[in-house]
XYZ file of C-alpha atoms in Angstrom:
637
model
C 0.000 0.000 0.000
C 1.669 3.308 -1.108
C 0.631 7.142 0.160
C -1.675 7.474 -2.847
C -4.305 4.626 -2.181
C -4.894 6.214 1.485
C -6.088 9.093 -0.021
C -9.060 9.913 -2.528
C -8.347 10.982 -6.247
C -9.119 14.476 -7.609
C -11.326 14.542 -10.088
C -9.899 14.658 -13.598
C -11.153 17.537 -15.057
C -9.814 19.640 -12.497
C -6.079 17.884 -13.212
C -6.778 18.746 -16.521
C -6.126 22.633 -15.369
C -2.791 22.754 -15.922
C -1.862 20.505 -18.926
C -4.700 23.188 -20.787
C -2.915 25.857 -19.802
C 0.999 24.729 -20.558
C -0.649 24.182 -24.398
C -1.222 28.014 -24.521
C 2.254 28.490 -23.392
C 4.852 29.179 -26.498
C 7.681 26.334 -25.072
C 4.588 23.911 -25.047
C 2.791 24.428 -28.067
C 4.512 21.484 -30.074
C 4.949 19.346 -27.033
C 3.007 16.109 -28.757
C 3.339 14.012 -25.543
C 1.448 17.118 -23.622
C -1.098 17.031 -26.433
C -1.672 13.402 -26.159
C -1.932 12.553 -22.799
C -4.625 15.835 -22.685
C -6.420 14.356 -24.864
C -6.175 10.668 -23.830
C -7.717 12.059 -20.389
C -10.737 13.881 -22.416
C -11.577 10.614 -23.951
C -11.537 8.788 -21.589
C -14.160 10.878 -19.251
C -15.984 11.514 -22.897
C -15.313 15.344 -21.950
C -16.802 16.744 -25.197
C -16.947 20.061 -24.047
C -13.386 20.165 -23.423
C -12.477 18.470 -26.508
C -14.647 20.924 -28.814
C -12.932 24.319 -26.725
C -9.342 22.951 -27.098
C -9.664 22.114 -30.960
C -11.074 25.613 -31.696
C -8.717 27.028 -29.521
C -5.778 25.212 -30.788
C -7.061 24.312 -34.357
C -6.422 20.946 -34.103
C -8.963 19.135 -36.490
C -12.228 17.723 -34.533
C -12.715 13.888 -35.376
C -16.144 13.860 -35.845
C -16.689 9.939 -35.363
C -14.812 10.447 -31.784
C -16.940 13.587 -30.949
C -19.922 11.708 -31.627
C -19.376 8.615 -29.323
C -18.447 10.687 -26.708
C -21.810 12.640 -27.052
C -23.903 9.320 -27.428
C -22.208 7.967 -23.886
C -23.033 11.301 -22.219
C -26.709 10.962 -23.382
C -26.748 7.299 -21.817
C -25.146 9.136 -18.618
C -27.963 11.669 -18.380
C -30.601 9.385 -19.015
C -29.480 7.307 -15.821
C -29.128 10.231 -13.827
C -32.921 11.626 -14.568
C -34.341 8.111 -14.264
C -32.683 7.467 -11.020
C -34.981 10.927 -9.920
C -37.760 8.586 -9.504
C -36.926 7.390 -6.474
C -36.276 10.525 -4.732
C -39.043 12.194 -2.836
C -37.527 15.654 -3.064
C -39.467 18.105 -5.857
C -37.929 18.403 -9.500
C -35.858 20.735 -9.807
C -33.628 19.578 -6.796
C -33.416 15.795 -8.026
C -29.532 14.668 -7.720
C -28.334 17.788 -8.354
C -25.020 17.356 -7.422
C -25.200 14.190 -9.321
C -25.628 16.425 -12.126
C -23.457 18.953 -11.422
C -20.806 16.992 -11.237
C -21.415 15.620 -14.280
C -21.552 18.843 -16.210
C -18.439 19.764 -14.851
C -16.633 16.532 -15.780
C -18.212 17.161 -19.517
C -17.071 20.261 -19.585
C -20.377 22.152 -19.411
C -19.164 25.066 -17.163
C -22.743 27.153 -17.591
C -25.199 24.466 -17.370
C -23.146 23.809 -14.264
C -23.521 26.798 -13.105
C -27.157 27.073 -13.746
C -27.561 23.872 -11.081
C -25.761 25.667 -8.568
C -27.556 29.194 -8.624
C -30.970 27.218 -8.402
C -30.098 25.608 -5.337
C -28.186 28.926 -3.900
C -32.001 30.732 -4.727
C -34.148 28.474 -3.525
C -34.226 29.314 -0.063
C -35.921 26.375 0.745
C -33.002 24.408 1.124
C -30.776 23.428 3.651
C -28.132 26.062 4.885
C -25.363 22.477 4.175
C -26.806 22.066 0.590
C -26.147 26.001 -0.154
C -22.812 25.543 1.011
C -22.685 22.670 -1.187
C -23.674 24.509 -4.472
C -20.996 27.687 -3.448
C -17.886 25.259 -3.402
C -18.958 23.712 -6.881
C -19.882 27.197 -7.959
C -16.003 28.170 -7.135
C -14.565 25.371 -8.170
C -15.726 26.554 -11.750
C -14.610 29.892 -10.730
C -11.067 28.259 -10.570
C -11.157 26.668 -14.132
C -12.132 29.559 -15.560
C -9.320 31.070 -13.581
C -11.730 33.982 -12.377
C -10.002 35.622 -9.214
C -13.175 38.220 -9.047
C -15.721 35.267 -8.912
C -13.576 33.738 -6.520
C -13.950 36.376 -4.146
C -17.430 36.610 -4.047
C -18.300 32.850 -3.667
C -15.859 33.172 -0.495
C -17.918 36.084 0.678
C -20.962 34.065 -0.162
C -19.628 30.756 2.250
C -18.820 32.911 4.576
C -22.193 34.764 5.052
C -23.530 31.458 4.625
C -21.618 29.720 7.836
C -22.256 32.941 9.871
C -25.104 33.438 9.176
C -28.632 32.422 10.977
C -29.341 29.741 8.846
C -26.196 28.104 9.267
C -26.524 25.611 12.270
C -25.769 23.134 10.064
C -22.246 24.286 8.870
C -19.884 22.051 10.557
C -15.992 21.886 11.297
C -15.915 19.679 8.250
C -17.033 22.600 5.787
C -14.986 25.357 7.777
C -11.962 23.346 7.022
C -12.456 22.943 3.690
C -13.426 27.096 3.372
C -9.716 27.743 4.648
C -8.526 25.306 1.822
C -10.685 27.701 -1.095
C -9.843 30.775 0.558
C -5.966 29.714 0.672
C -6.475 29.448 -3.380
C -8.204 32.640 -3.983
C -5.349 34.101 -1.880
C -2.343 32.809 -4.400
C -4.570 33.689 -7.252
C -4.141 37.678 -5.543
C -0.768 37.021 -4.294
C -1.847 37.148 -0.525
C 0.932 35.137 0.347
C 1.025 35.429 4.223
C -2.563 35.140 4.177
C -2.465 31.481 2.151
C 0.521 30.102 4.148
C -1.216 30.290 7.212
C -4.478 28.873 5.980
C -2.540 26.307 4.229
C -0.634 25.271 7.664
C -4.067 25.157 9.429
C -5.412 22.781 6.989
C -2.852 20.239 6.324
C -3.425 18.182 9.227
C -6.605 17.611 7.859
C -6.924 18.496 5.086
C -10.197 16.372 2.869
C -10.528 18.973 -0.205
C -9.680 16.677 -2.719
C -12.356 17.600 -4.582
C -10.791 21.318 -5.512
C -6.650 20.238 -4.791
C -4.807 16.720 -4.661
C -2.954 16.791 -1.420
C 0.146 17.080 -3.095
C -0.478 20.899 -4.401
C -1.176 21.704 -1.075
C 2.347 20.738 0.019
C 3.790 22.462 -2.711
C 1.157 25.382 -1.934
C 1.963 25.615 1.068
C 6.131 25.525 0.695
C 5.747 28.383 -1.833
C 3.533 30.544 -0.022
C 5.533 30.097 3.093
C 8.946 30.589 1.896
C 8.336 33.751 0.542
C 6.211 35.373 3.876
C 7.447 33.672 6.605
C 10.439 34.861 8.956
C 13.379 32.755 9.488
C 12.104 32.028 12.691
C 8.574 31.063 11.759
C 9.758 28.370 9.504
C 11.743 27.157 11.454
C 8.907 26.845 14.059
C 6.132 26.029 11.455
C 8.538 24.000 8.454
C 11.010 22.240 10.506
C 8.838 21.080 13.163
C 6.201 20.132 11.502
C 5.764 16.843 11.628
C 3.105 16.132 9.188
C 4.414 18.363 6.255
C 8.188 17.126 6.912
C 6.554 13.565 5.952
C 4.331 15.298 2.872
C 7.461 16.474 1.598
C 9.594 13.522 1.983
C 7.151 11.220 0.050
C 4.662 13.902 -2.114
C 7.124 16.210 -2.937
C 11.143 15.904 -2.718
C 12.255 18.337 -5.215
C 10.052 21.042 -2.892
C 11.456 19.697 0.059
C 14.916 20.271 -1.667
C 13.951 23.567 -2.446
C 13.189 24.772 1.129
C 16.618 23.713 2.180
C 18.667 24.792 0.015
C 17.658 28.321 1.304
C 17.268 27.530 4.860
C 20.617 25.865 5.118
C 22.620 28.921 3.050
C 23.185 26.952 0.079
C 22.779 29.554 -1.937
C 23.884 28.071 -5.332
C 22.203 24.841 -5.194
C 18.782 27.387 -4.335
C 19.515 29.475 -7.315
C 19.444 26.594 -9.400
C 15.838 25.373 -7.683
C 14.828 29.032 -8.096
C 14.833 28.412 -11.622
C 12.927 25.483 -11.474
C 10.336 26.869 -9.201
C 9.837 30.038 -12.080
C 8.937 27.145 -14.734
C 7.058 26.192 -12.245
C 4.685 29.214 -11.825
C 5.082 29.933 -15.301
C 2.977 26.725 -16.415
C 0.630 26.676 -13.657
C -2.334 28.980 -14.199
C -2.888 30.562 -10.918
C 0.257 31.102 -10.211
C 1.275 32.540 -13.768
C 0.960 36.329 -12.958
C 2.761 36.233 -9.841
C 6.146 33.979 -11.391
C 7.911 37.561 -11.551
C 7.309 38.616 -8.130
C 7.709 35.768 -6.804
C 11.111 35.014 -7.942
C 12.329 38.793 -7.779
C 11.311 38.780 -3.609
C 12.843 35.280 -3.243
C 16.164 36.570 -4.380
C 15.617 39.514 -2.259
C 15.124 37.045 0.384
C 18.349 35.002 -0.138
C 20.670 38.316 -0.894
C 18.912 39.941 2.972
C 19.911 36.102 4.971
C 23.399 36.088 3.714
C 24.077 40.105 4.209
C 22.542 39.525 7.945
C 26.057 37.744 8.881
C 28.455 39.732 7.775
C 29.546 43.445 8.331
C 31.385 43.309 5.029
C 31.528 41.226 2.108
C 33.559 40.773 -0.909
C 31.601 40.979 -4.019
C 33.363 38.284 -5.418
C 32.603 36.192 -2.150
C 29.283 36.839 -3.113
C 29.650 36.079 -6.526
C 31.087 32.751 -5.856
C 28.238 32.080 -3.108
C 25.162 32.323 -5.573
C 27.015 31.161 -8.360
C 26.774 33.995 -10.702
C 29.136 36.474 -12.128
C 30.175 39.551 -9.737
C 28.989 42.123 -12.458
C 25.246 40.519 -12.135
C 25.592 40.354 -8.065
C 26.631 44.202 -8.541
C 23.552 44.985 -10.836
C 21.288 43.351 -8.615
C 22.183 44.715 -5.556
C 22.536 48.289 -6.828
C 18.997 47.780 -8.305
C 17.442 46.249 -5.016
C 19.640 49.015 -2.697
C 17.867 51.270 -5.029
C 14.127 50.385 -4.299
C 14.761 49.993 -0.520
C 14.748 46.252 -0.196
C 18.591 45.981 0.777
C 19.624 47.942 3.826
C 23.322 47.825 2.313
C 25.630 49.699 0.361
C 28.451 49.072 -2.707
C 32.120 50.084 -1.855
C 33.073 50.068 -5.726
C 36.909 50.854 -5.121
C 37.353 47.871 -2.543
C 34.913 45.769 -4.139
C 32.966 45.246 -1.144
C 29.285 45.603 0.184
C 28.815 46.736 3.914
C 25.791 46.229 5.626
C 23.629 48.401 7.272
C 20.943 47.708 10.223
C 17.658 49.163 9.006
C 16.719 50.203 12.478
C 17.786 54.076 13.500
C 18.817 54.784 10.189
C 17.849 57.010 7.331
C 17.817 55.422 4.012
C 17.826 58.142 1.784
C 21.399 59.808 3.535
C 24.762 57.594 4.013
C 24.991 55.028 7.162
C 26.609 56.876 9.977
C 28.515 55.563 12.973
C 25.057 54.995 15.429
C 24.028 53.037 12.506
C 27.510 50.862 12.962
C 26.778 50.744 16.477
C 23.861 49.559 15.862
C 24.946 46.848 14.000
C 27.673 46.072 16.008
C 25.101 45.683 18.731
C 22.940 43.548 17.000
C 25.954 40.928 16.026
C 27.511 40.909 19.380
C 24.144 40.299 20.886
C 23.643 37.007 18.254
C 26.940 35.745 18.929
C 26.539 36.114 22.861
C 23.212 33.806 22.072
C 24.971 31.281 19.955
C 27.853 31.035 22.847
C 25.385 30.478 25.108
C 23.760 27.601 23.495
C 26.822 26.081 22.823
C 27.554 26.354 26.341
C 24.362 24.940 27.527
C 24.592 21.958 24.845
C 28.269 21.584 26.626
C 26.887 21.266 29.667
C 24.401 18.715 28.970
C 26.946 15.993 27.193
C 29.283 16.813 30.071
C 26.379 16.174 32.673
C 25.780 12.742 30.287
C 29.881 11.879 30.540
C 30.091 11.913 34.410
C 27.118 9.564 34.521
C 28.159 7.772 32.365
C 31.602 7.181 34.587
C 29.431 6.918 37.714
C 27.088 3.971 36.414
C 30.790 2.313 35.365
C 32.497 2.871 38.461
C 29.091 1.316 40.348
C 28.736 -1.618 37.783
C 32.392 -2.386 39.295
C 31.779 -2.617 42.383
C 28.992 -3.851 42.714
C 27.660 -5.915 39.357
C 24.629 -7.717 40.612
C 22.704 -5.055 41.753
C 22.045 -3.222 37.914
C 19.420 -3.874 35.409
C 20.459 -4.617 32.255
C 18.099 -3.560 29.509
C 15.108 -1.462 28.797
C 13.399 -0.218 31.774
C 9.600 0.072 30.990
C 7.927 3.238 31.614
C 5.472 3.037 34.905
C 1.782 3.826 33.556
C -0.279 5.941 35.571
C -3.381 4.340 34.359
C -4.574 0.646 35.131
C -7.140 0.071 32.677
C -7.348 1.947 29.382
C -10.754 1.822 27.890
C -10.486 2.369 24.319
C -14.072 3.665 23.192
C -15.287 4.569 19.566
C -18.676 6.141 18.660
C -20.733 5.774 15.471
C -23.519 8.193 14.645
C -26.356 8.965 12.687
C -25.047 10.558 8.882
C -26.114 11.835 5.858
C -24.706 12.256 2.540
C -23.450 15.755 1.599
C -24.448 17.522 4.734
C -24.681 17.146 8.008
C -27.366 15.201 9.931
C -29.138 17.338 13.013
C -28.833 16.328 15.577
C -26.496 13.196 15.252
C -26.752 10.673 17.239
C -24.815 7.689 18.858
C -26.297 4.750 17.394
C -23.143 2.490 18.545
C -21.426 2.579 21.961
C -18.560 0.014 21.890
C -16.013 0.094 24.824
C -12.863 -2.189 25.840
C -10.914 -2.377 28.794
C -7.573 -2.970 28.020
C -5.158 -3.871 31.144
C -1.927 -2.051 31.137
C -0.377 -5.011 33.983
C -1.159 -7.993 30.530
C -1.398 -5.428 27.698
C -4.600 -8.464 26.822
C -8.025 -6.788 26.544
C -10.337 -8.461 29.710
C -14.200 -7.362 29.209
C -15.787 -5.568 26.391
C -18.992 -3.198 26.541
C -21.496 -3.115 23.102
C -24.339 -1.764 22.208
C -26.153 -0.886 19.170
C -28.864 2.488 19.833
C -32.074 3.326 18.552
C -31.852 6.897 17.471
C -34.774 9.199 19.184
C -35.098 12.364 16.354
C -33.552 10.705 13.139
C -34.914 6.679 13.572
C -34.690 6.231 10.274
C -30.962 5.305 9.252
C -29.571 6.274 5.610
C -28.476 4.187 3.101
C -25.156 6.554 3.112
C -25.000 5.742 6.993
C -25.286 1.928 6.650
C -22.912 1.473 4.144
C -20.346 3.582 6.151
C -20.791 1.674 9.085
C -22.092 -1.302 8.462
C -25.034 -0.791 10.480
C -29.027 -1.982 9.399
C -31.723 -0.710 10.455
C -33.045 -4.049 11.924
C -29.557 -3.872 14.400
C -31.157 -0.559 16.130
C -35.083 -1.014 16.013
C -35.172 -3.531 18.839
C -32.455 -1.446 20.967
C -33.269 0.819 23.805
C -32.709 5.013 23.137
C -29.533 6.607 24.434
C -30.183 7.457 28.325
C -30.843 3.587 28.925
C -28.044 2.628 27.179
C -25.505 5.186 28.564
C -27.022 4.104 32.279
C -25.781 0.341 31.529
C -22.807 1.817 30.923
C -22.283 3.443 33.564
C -23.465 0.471 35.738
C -20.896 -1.553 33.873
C -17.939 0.951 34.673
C -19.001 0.456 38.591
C -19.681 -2.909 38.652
C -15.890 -3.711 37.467
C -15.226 -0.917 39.393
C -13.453 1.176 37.053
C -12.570 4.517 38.070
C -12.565 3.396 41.743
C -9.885 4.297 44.326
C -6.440 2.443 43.206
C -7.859 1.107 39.808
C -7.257 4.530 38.197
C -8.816 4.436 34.189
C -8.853 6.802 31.606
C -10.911 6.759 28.435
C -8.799 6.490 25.082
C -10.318 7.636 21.254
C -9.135 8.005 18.089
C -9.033 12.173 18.201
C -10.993 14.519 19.729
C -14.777 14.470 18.251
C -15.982 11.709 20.756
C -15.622 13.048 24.038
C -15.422 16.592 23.415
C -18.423 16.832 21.225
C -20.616 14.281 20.471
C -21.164 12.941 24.119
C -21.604 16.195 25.823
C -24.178 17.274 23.031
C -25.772 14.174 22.927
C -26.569 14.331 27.177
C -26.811 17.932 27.423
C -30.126 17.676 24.413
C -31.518 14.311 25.880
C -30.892 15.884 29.598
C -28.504 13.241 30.795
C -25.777 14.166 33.667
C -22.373 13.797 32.294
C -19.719 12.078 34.901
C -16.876 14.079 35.382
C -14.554 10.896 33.927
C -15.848 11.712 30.843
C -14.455 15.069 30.459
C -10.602 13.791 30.246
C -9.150 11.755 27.792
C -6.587 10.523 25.576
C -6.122 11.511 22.647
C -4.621 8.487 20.725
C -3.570 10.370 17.660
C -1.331 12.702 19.934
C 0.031 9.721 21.635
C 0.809 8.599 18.254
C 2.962 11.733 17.402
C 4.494 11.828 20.523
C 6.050 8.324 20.039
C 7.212 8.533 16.074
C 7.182 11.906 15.500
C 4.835 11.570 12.584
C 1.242 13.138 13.239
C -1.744 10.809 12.088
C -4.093 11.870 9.479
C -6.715 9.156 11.196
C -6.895 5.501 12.528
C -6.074 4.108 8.890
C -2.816 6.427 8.247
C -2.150 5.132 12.215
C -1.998 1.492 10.994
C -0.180 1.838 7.537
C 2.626 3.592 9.607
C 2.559 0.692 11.917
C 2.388 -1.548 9.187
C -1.024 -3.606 10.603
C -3.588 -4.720 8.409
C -7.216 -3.477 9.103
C -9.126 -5.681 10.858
C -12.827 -5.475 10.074
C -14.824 -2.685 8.686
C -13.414 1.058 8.739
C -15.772 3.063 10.735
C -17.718 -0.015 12.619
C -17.412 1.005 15.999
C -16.344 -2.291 17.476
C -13.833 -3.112 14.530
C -12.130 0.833 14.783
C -12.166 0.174 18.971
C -10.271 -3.373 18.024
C -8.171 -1.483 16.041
C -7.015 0.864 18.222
C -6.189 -2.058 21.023
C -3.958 -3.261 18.063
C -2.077 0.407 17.719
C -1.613 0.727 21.469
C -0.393 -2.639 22.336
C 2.431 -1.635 19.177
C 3.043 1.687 20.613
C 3.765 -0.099 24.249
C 5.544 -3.030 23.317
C 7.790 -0.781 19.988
C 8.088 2.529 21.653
C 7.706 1.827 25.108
C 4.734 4.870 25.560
C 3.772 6.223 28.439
C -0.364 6.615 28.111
C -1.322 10.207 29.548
C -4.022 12.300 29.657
C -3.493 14.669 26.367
C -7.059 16.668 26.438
C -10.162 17.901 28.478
C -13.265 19.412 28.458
C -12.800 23.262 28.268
C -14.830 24.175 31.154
C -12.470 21.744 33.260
C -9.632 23.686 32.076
C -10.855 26.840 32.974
C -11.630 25.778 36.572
C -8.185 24.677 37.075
C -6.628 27.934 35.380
C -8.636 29.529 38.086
C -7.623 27.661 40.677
C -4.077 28.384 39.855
C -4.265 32.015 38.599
C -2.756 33.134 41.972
C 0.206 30.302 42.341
């Protein structure tokens, strides 16, 4: 299993973007491998639309017999999708309309497209979710047309949509996936600091697939970043970053080479990548009007790191550092000194450029000798810091060497009385019980309210690392009884499994009989609940009691999180329970998303993560109004 099958494909005509705009491009307009696999991919999703725009755009002769089959298979297409109306209850005009939207946009049918959306948006009738709904696909037609203006709007329009009164519905889901649009209409208006940190909010988990393969937004993200961000914030928000240090590695190496080449000062190997990235931007249309800028700043960029650690410099130093020739390091400084983006200046007769601090100084008059001051400051201050460091790192190998020599001299004299080996870690919990929920679900939108339909629960001893009882129970849902076809194949569940089965207070009530009666959470048999992320505990179970008027026990309101236990033990943050197991290299056991199956799952990751990494279980995360009690318990210590 490689990083692509984890991950759902985006839809071809929106990969077809780019290959349709590198054909208007001079360098690419006899590229016949470019021309053919365009066109393979138009054939084979029968995009006439597409096909008849790009041969009248590029007067390539139409084959008529091809055009024609594709049309026929279309016609078959449609046909299914009104005939499968029939069994909807909804009224006409909103019969599988994203069925058909979709479809129009794989065709190539932009207005029709268009038309579907706008009749949904109008109708106000419909559901705040399925409004949001027609707004993405409206801007994801916005971004093949390559319309920054429309863009705008439509992210106005979501916006108003989720804030609005009618938009109970919107959920964390479809706020995600708004930062993910918003970070493209951002590079299509160069907001670059505005996309990068969208872009790093998203990643984690990022689901947009729809609009952007996950490997764009790597890239996306790398190029906005680079060119915003301080030296200090990447190395906060780049190098420690687990997640994207992984994307990189496997989605995209020659970005990842890219990076550091700058951020390690190697200056000439990040010219040379700077001149990739340009061809870069140059065939990719929203990017296009910005390659200029872009590439200008970046330079600007690299010339303002390297000046930062020197007083002086030789031009030829320079020269020799980029890899260019010391009359073009000349030019470009002189031009960049110029426009007030170097704070330097060019000694002609000694060949040298001196540095000036920016702060205290006036740009348009010669650097005086506060300004030197200044500068002298500033570098004495960054070398007493480095010192420092190196002291403290000093420090700690010499605190490692003397106990090193202590445990030697002890092993000596007296040899029986050391362990040899790996000492486990002492676990502060003696029972974890690894819980999962499964809930009511619709397609498209969000269900309200959801509710727990399965309540699995295992106690897994931490003295045997063996699982020893199991709680599980299927529940009947009060508001939504009905289950969807959507939700059953997701989790497996029929509606005959919850009919019989008692609503949610009497099943949470055996469960919390079933937690005393093994005495769980009793004095010296310390527990603590364990779930794959957040959305369990600090969501759906305290909505869930708080609408159906059921007390919540205050062990509830702590847990861990296993996805941050996860990261803490191999440095790699989980994009869910399947990404958890790949990593592991586990096969799935069961269904994904069946309750009991994810909770056996999980046992599976945790006994790895004890017995491989030795992992101390903690509590990772809490109910925020138990957090706010404690900060103001402590405000005064």
């Amino acid at each position: 299993m490689n990083n692509s099958e984890l991950y759902p494909k985006t839809p071809e005509h929106i990969l077809l973007i780019k290959p349709r705009f590198k054909l208007t491009l001079k360098e690419f307009q006899n590229d016949d491998n470019l021309k053919k696999e365009y066109l393979d991919t138009i054939v084979h999703g029968n995009m006439t639309h597409y096909y008849e725009d790009a041969c009248k755009e590029f007067d390539w002769e139409i084959d008529e017999n091809l055009l024609s089959t594709m049309k026929h298979e279309n016609e078959i297409t449609l046909q299914e999708l009104e005939s499968s109306d029939n069994s909807t209850l909804e009224s006409p005009e909103k019969m599988n309309w994203r069925e058909k939207f979709e479809f129009y946009c794989k065709i190539g049918d932009l207005d029709r497209g268009t038309d579907i959306a706008n009749t949904i948006l109008e109708d106000e009738s419909n559901s705040s979710s399925a409004k949001i709904d027609a707004a993405f696909g409206l801007f994801r037609i916005s971004y093949i047309r390559n319309n920054a203006c429309s863009m705008e709007k439509i992210i106005t329009q979501i916006t108003n949509l989720m804030e609005g009164s009618h938009a109970s519905g919107s959920n964390w889901c479809c706020r995600n996936k708004l930062k993910v649009y918003e970070a493209v209409y951002c590079l299509a208006t160069r907001n670059f600091p505005r996309a990068a940190s969208l872009l790093l909010e998203c990643i984690p988990t990022f689901e947009s697939y729809e609009l952007l393969p996950f490997k764009e937004v790597v890239e996306y993200t790398v190029l906005s970043g680079m060119i915003s961000l301080s030296r200090s914030d990447l190395d906060s928000q780049f190098n420690n970053n687990g997640l994207l240090q992984q994307a990189l590695l496997t989605e995209t190496p020659r970005y990842r080479e890219y990076f550091y080449t700058f951020y390690d000062c190697h200056y000439k190997d990040f010219f040379e990548n700077l001149g990739w990235i340009e061809s870069e931007f140059k065939s990719n249309p929203l990017l296009h009007p910005h390659y200029r800028y872009y590439v200008r700043e970046m330079r600007v960029k690299a010339y303002s790191q390297l000046l930062q650690a020197y007083r002086t410099i030789n031009l030829s130093r320079m020269a020799t550092e980029f890899g260019v020739t010391e009359e073009y390091i000349e030019q470009e400084v002189a031009r960049f000194i110029a426009n007030g983006k170097l704070y330097c200046k060019i000694d002609k007769v000694a060949g040298m450029i001196v540095t000036v601090s920016a702060a205290g100084c006036n740009r348009s008059q010669a650097p005086d000798a506060s300004c030197d001051r200044g500068l002298i400051y500033q570098n004495t201050i960054k070398k007493g810091d480095a010192l420092l460091n190196r002291l403290k790192k000093l420090s700690q190998q010499l605190l490692v060497r003397i106990h090193k020599i202590m445990a030697h001299r002890i092993l000596r004299k007296y040899p029986r009385s050391i362990y040899k080996g790996t000492k486990e870690v002492q676990q502060y919990f003696k029972y974890l019980l690894v819980l999962d929920f499964e809930c009511t679900c619709k397609k498209y939108e969000q269900i309200e309210p959801q509710e727990i339909i399965e309540f699995p629960c295992a106690a897994l001893s931490t003295q045997t690392w063996e699982v020893e009882d199991v709680f599980h129970r299927y529940i009947k849902p009060t508001f939504n009884p009905q289950l969807t076809s959507f939700c059953t194949n997701l989790t497996g569940i029929i509606q005959d499994m919850v009919d019989d089965e008692p609503h949610f207070p009497e099943v949470f009530a055996t469960f919390c009989d079933w937690l005393k009666e093994h005495n769980y959470f009793e004095e010296g048999n310390d527990c603590a609940f364990v779930t794959c992320g957040d959305w369990d505990l600090k969501s759906m179970l305290p909505s869930q009691c708080e609408r159906e008027n059921v007390q919540l026990p205050e062990q509830f309101k702590k847990w861990i999180n296993l996805k941050g236990t996860f990261c803490d033990a191999t440095e790699l943050y989980p994009r869910s329970l399947k990404d958890m197991l790949f990593r592991l290299s586990l096969p799935m056991h069961g269904k994904l998303h069946s309750g009991i199956c994810d909770v056996q799952n999980m046992v599976k990751i945790i006994q790895v993560l004890h017995s491989d990494y030795n992992v101390q279980f903690k509590i990772n995360n809490v109910q925020s109004n138990i957090l706010e009690t404690y900060m103001k318990a402590n405000q005064n210590i």
